[in-house]
Coordinates of N, CA, C and O in Angstrom, one line a residue:
E1 N -0.2 -7.5 4.5 CA 1.0 -8.3 4.5 C 2.0 -7.6 5.4 O 2.3 -6.3 5.3
V2 N 2.5 -8.4 6.3 CA 3.6 -7.8 7.1 C 4.9 -8.0 6.6 O 5.3 -9.3 6.4
S3 N 5.7 -7.0 6.6 CA 7.0 -7.3 5.7 C 8.2 -7.3 6.7 O 9.0 -8.0 6.4
E4 N 8.0 -6.7 7.9 CA 9.2 -6.5 8.8 C 8.5 -5.9 10.2 O 7.7 -5.4 10.3
Y5 N 9.2 -6.5 11.2 CA 8.9 -6.2 12.6 C 10.2 -5.2 12.9 O 11.2 -5.4 12.6
T6 N 9.9 -4.3 13.9 CA 10.8 -3.4 14.6 C 10.6 -3.6 16.1 O 9.4 -3.3 16.6
T7 N 11.5 -3.7 16.7 CA 11.4 -3.9 18.2 C 12.3 -2.8 18.9 O 13.4 -2.2 18.2
Y8 N 12.2 -2.7 20.0 CA 13.2 -1.8 20.8 C 13.8 -2.5 22.1 O 13.1 -3.5 22.7
R9 N 14.9 -2.3 22.5 CA 15.7 -3.0 23.3 C 15.2 -2.8 25.0 O 15.4 -3.6 25.9
G10 N 14.3 -1.9 25.3 CA 13.9 -1.6 26.5 C 12.5 -0.9 26.5 O 12.1 -0.4 25.6
F11 N 11.9 -0.9 27.8 CA 10.8 -0.2 28.0 C 10.6 0.0 29.5 O 11.3 -0.8 30.2
S12 N 9.9 1.0 29.9 CA 9.9 1.4 31.3 C 8.5 1.7 31.7 O 8.0 2.8 31.6
P13 N 7.8 0.8 32.1 CA 6.4 0.8 32.7 C 6.2 1.6 33.7 O 5.8 0.9 35.1
N14 N 6.5 2.8 33.9 CA 6.5 3.4 35.3 C 5.4 4.6 35.0 O 5.4 5.5 36.2
G15 N 4.6 4.8 34.4 CA 3.4 5.7 34.2 C 3.8 7.1 33.8 O 3.1 7.8 33.9
D16 N 5.1 7.3 33.3 CA 5.4 8.5 32.9 C 4.9 8.9 31.4 O 5.1 9.9 30.9
G17 N 4.4 7.8 30.8 CA 3.7 8.0 29.5 C 4.9 7.9 28.3 O 4.5 8.1 27.0
I18 N 6.0 7.7 28.5 CA 7.0 7.3 27.6 C 7.5 5.8 27.7 O 7.9 5.4 28.7
N19 N 7.4 5.1 26.7 CA 7.8 3.7 26.5 C 7.2 3.0 27.8 O 7.9 2.0 28.4
D20 N 6.0 3.2 28.1 CA 5.3 2.3 29.2 C 5.0 0.9 28.7 O 4.6 0.1 29.6
F21 N 4.9 0.7 27.4 CA 4.6 -0.7 26.9 C 5.4 -1.3 26.1 O 6.4 -0.3 25.5
F22 N 5.7 -2.6 26.0 CA 6.6 -3.2 25.1 C 5.9 -3.2 23.5 O 4.8 -3.8 23.5
E23 N 6.5 -2.7 22.6 CA 5.8 -2.5 21.3 C 6.7 -3.0 20.5 O 7.9 -3.1 20.3
I24 N 6.0 -3.7 19.5 CA 6.7 -4.3 18.2 C 5.9 -3.6 17.0 O 4.8 -4.0 16.6
D25 N 6.6 -2.6 16.3 CA 6.2 -2.0 15.1 C 6.1 -3.1 14.2 O 6.9 -4.0 13.9
G26 N 4.8 -2.9 13.3 CA 4.7 -3.7 12.2 C 3.7 -4.9 12.6 O 3.3 -5.8 11.5
I27 N 3.2 -5.1 13.6 CA 2.2 -6.2 14.0 C 0.6 -5.7 13.9 O 0.0 -6.4 13.9
N28 N 0.4 -4.5 13.5 CA -0.9 -3.8 13.3 C -1.7 -4.7 12.4 O -2.9 -5.1 12.8
D29 N -1.3 -5.4 11.3 CA -2.2 -6.2 10.4 C -2.0 -7.7 10.6 O -2.3 -8.5 9.8
A30 N -1.0 -8.0 11.8 CA -0.6 -9.5 11.6 C -1.9 -10.3 12.3 O -2.7 -9.8 13.2
L31 N -2.1 -11.5 11.7 CA -3.1 -12.4 12.2 C -2.8 -13.4 13.1 O -1.7 -13.8 13.1
N32 N -3.4 -13.5 14.3 CA -3.3 -14.4 15.3 C -1.7 -14.4 15.8 O -1.1 -15.3 16.2
G33 N -1.3 -13.0 16.2 CA -0.2 -12.7 16.8 C -0.1 -13.2 18.2 O -1.1 -12.8 18.9
E34 N 1.0 -13.7 18.6 CA 1.0 -14.2 20.1 C 2.3 -13.9 20.8 O 3.5 -14.3 20.0
L35 N 2.5 -13.1 21.8 CA 3.6 -12.9 22.6 C 3.8 -13.8 23.7 O 3.0 -13.8 24.7
T36 N 5.0 -14.4 23.7 CA 5.3 -15.2 24.9 C 6.7 -14.6 25.6 O 7.8 -14.4 24.8
V37 N 6.6 -14.5 26.7 CA 7.9 -13.9 27.6 C 8.5 -14.9 28.5 O 7.7 -15.4 29.3
Y38 N 9.8 -14.9 28.7 CA 10.4 -15.9 29.5 C 11.6 -15.1 30.3 O 12.0 -14.1 29.9
D39 N 11.7 -15.5 31.7 CA 12.6 -14.8 32.5 C 13.9 -15.4 32.1 O 14.2 -16.2 31.2
Q40 N 15.1 -14.9 32.7 CA 16.3 -15.5 32.5 C 16.6 -17.0 32.7 O 17.5 -17.5 32.2
N41 N 15.7 -17.5 33.5 CA 15.9 -19.0 33.7 C 15.0 -19.8 32.8 O 15.1 -21.2 32.9
G42 N 14.5 -19.3 31.9 CA 13.6 -19.8 30.7 C 12.3 -20.2 31.0 O 11.4 -20.8 30.5
K43 N 11.8 -19.5 32.5 CA 10.4 -19.8 33.0 C 9.5 -18.9 32.2 O 9.6 -17.6 32.0
Q44 N 8.3 -19.3 31.7 CA 7.4 -18.4 31.0 C 7.0 -17.6 32.0 O 6.3 -18.1 33.0
V45 N 6.8 -16.3 31.8 CA 6.3 -15.1 32.8 C 5.1 -14.5 32.2 O 4.4 -13.9 32.9
Y46 N 4.8 -14.5 30.9 CA 3.7 -13.7 30.4 C 3.4 -14.5 29.1 O 4.4 -14.9 28.2
N47 N 2.1 -14.3 28.6 CA 1.7 -15.0 27.2 C 0.5 -14.1 27.0 O -0.5 -14.1 27.7
K48 N 0.4 -13.7 25.7 CA -0.8 -13.0 25.3 C -1.2 -13.3 23.8 O -0.4 -13.0 22.9
R49 N -2.2 -13.9 23.6 CA -2.9 -14.1 22.2 C -3.3 -12.8 21.8 O -3.8 -12.1 22.5
S50 N -3.4 -12.6 20.3 CA -3.8 -11.2 19.7 C -3.1 -10.2 20.5 O -3.6 -9.3 20.9
Y51 N -1.8 -10.2 20.5 CA -0.9 -9.3 21.3 C -1.3 -7.6 20.5 O -1.2 -7.7 19.3
D52 N -1.3 -6.8 21.3 CA -1.8 -5.7 20.8 C -0.8 -4.3 21.3 O -1.3 -3.3 21.3
N53 N 0.4 -4.8 21.6 CA 1.5 -3.9 21.9 C 1.1 -3.2 23.4 O 1.5 -2.0 23.6
R54 N 0.5 -3.9 24.2 CA 0.0 -3.5 25.4 C 0.7 -4.1 26.7 O 0.1 -4.0 27.9
W55 N 1.7 -4.8 26.6 CA 2.4 -5.4 27.8 C 3.0 -4.4 28.4 O 3.9 -3.9 27.9
S56 N 2.8 -4.3 29.7 CA 3.4 -3.1 30.6 C 4.2 -3.9 31.7 O 4.3 -3.5 32.7
G57 N 4.8 -5.2 31.4 CA 5.6 -5.8 32.4 C 4.9 -6.5 33.5 O 5.6 -7.0 34.5
E58 N 3.8 -6.8 33.4 CA 3.3 -7.8 34.3 C 3.3 -9.4 33.9 O 3.6 -9.5 32.9
G59 N 3.3 -10.1 35.1 CA 3.5 -11.6 35.0 C 2.1 -12.2 34.6 O 1.2 -11.6 34.5
L60 N 2.2 -13.5 34.7 CA 1.2 -14.3 34.3 C 0.1 -14.1 35.4 O -1.1 -14.3 35.1
D61 N 0.5 -13.8 36.7 CA -0.4 -13.4 37.7 C -0.9 -12.1 37.7 O -1.7 -11.8 38.6
G62 N -0.5 -11.4 36.8 CA -1.0 -9.8 36.8 C -0.2 -8.9 37.7 O -0.4 -7.8 37.7
H63 N 0.8 -9.5 38.5 CA 1.7 -8.5 39.4 C 2.8 -8.0 38.5 O 3.4 -8.9 37.5
P64 N 3.3 -6.9 38.7 CA 4.5 -6.4 38.1 C 5.8 -7.3 38.2 O 6.0 -7.9 39.2
L65 N 6.3 -7.6 36.9 CA 7.6 -8.3 37.1 C 8.9 -7.3 37.4 O 8.8 -6.2 37.4
P66 N 10.0 -8.2 38.3 CA 11.0 -7.0 38.5 C 11.8 -6.7 37.2 O 11.7 -7.1 36.3
E67 N 12.5 -5.6 37.5 CA 13.5 -5.3 36.5 C 14.3 -6.3 36.2 O 14.8 -7.2 36.9
G68 N 14.9 -6.2 34.8 CA 15.7 -7.2 34.3 C 15.8 -7.4 33.0 O 14.9 -6.7 32.2
I69 N 16.3 -8.5 32.4 CA 16.2 -8.7 31.0 C 15.4 -10.0 30.7 O 15.5 -11.1 31.6
Y70 N 14.5 -9.8 29.8 CA 13.3 -10.9 29.4 C 13.7 -11.3 27.9 O 14.1 -10.5 27.2
Y71 N 13.5 -12.6 27.7 CA 13.7 -13.0 26.5 C 12.0 -13.3 25.9 O 11.1 -13.7 26.6
Y72 N 11.8 -13.0 24.7 CA 10.4 -13.1 24.2 C 10.3 -13.8 22.6 O 11.4 -13.9 22.0
E73 N 9.4 -14.3 22.5 CA 9.0 -15.0 21.1 C 7.7 -14.3 20.7 O 6.7 -14.4 21.4
Y74 N 7.6 -13.7 19.5 CA 6.2 -13.4 19.0 C 6.1 -14.1 17.7 O 6.9 -14.2 16.8
R75 N 4.9 -14.6 17.4 CA 4.6 -15.4 16.4 C 3.4 -14.8 15.9 O 2.4 -14.6 16.5
S76 N 3.2 -15.0 14.6 CA 2.0 -14.7 14.0 C 1.7 -15.5 12.6 O 2.7 -16.3 12.2
D77 N 0.6 -15.5 12.1 CA 0.5 -16.4 10.8 C 1.1 -15.8 9.5 O 1.0 -16.5 8.6
Q78 N 1.5 -14.6 9.6 CA 2.0 -13.9 8.5 C 3.5 -13.6 8.4 O 4.1 -12.9 7.5
H79 N 4.4 -14.1 9.4 CA 5.7 -13.6 9.4 C 6.5 -14.7 10.2 O 5.8 -15.5 11.1
D80 N 7.9 -15.0 9.9 CA 8.5 -15.9 10.7 C 8.7 -15.4 12.3 O 8.5 -14.2 12.6
A81 N 8.8 -16.3 13.2 CA 8.7 -16.0 14.4 C 9.9 -14.9 14.7 O 11.2 -15.1 14.2
L82 N 9.7 -14.2 15.6 CA 10.8 -13.0 16.2 C 11.1 -13.5 17.6 O 10.3 -13.5 18.4
R83 N 12.3 -13.7 17.7 CA 12.9 -14.2 19.0 C 13.9 -13.1 19.5 O 15.0 -12.9 18.6
D84 N 13.8 -12.5 20.6 CA 15.0 -11.7 21.1 C 14.8 -11.4 22.3 O 14.1 -12.1 23.2
Y85 N 15.5 -10.2 23.1 CA 15.5 -10.0 24.4 C 15.0 -8.5 24.7 O 15.0 -7.6 23.7
V86 N 14.5 -8.2 25.8 CA 14.0 -6.8 26.1 C 14.5 -6.5 27.5 O 14.4 -7.3 28.3
V87 N 14.9 -5.3 27.9 CA 15.2 -4.9 29.2 C 14.1 -4.2 29.8 O 13.4 -3.2 29.2
L88 N 13.6 -4.6 30.9 CA 12.2 -4.1 31.8 C 12.9 -3.2 32.8 O 13.7 -3.6 33.6
R89 N 12.6 -1.9 32.8 CA 13.2 -0.8 34.0 C 11.8 -0.2 34.4 O 11.0 0.1 33.7
R90 N 11.9 -0.1 35.6 CA 10.6 0.6 36.3 C 11.0 2.0 36.6 O 10.0 2.8 36.6
Q91 N 12.1 2.3 36.8 CA 12.4 3.9 37.0 C 12.9 4.7 35.7 O 13.2 3.9 34.8
S92 N 12.5 5.6 35.5 CA 12.7 6.6 34.4 C 14.3 6.9 34.5 O 14.9 6.8 35.5
A93 N 14.8 7.4 33.4 CA 16.1 7.7 33.4 C 16.4 9.0 34.1 O 17.5 9.1 34.4
T94 N 15.5 9.8 34.5 CA 15.8 10.9 35.0 C 15.6 10.8 36.6 O 15.8 11.8 37.3
S95 N 15.2 9.7 37.1 CA 14.9 9.5 38.6 C 16.1 9.5 39.3 O 17.3 9.2 38.6
H96 N 16.2 10.0 40.3 CA 17.4 10.2 41.4 C 16.9 9.3 42.3 O 15.7 9.3 43.1
P97 N 17.8 8.4 43.1 CA 17.5 7.6 44.2 C 17.3 8.5 45.5 O 17.4 9.5 45.7

């Protein structure tokens, strides 16, 4: 039984091993979980059935999405739909231009 999900406001899939994936804590036992991600214009840019906390910021075509704010919906058979936003950043906080 899933009682609660926890999400984070951002992730940075830059290969540094820290926050490289968009994770939703609490989905480990969720049945038929599906993540759908939309850009700021409402266009669907990612979808994954049986979501396993491994979205690294790629679009439907497999190419990296640009940095920015994305809206998502996570649905499963065991919990109400979760709708929120996430910030995708490619550079680490310690990177210098």
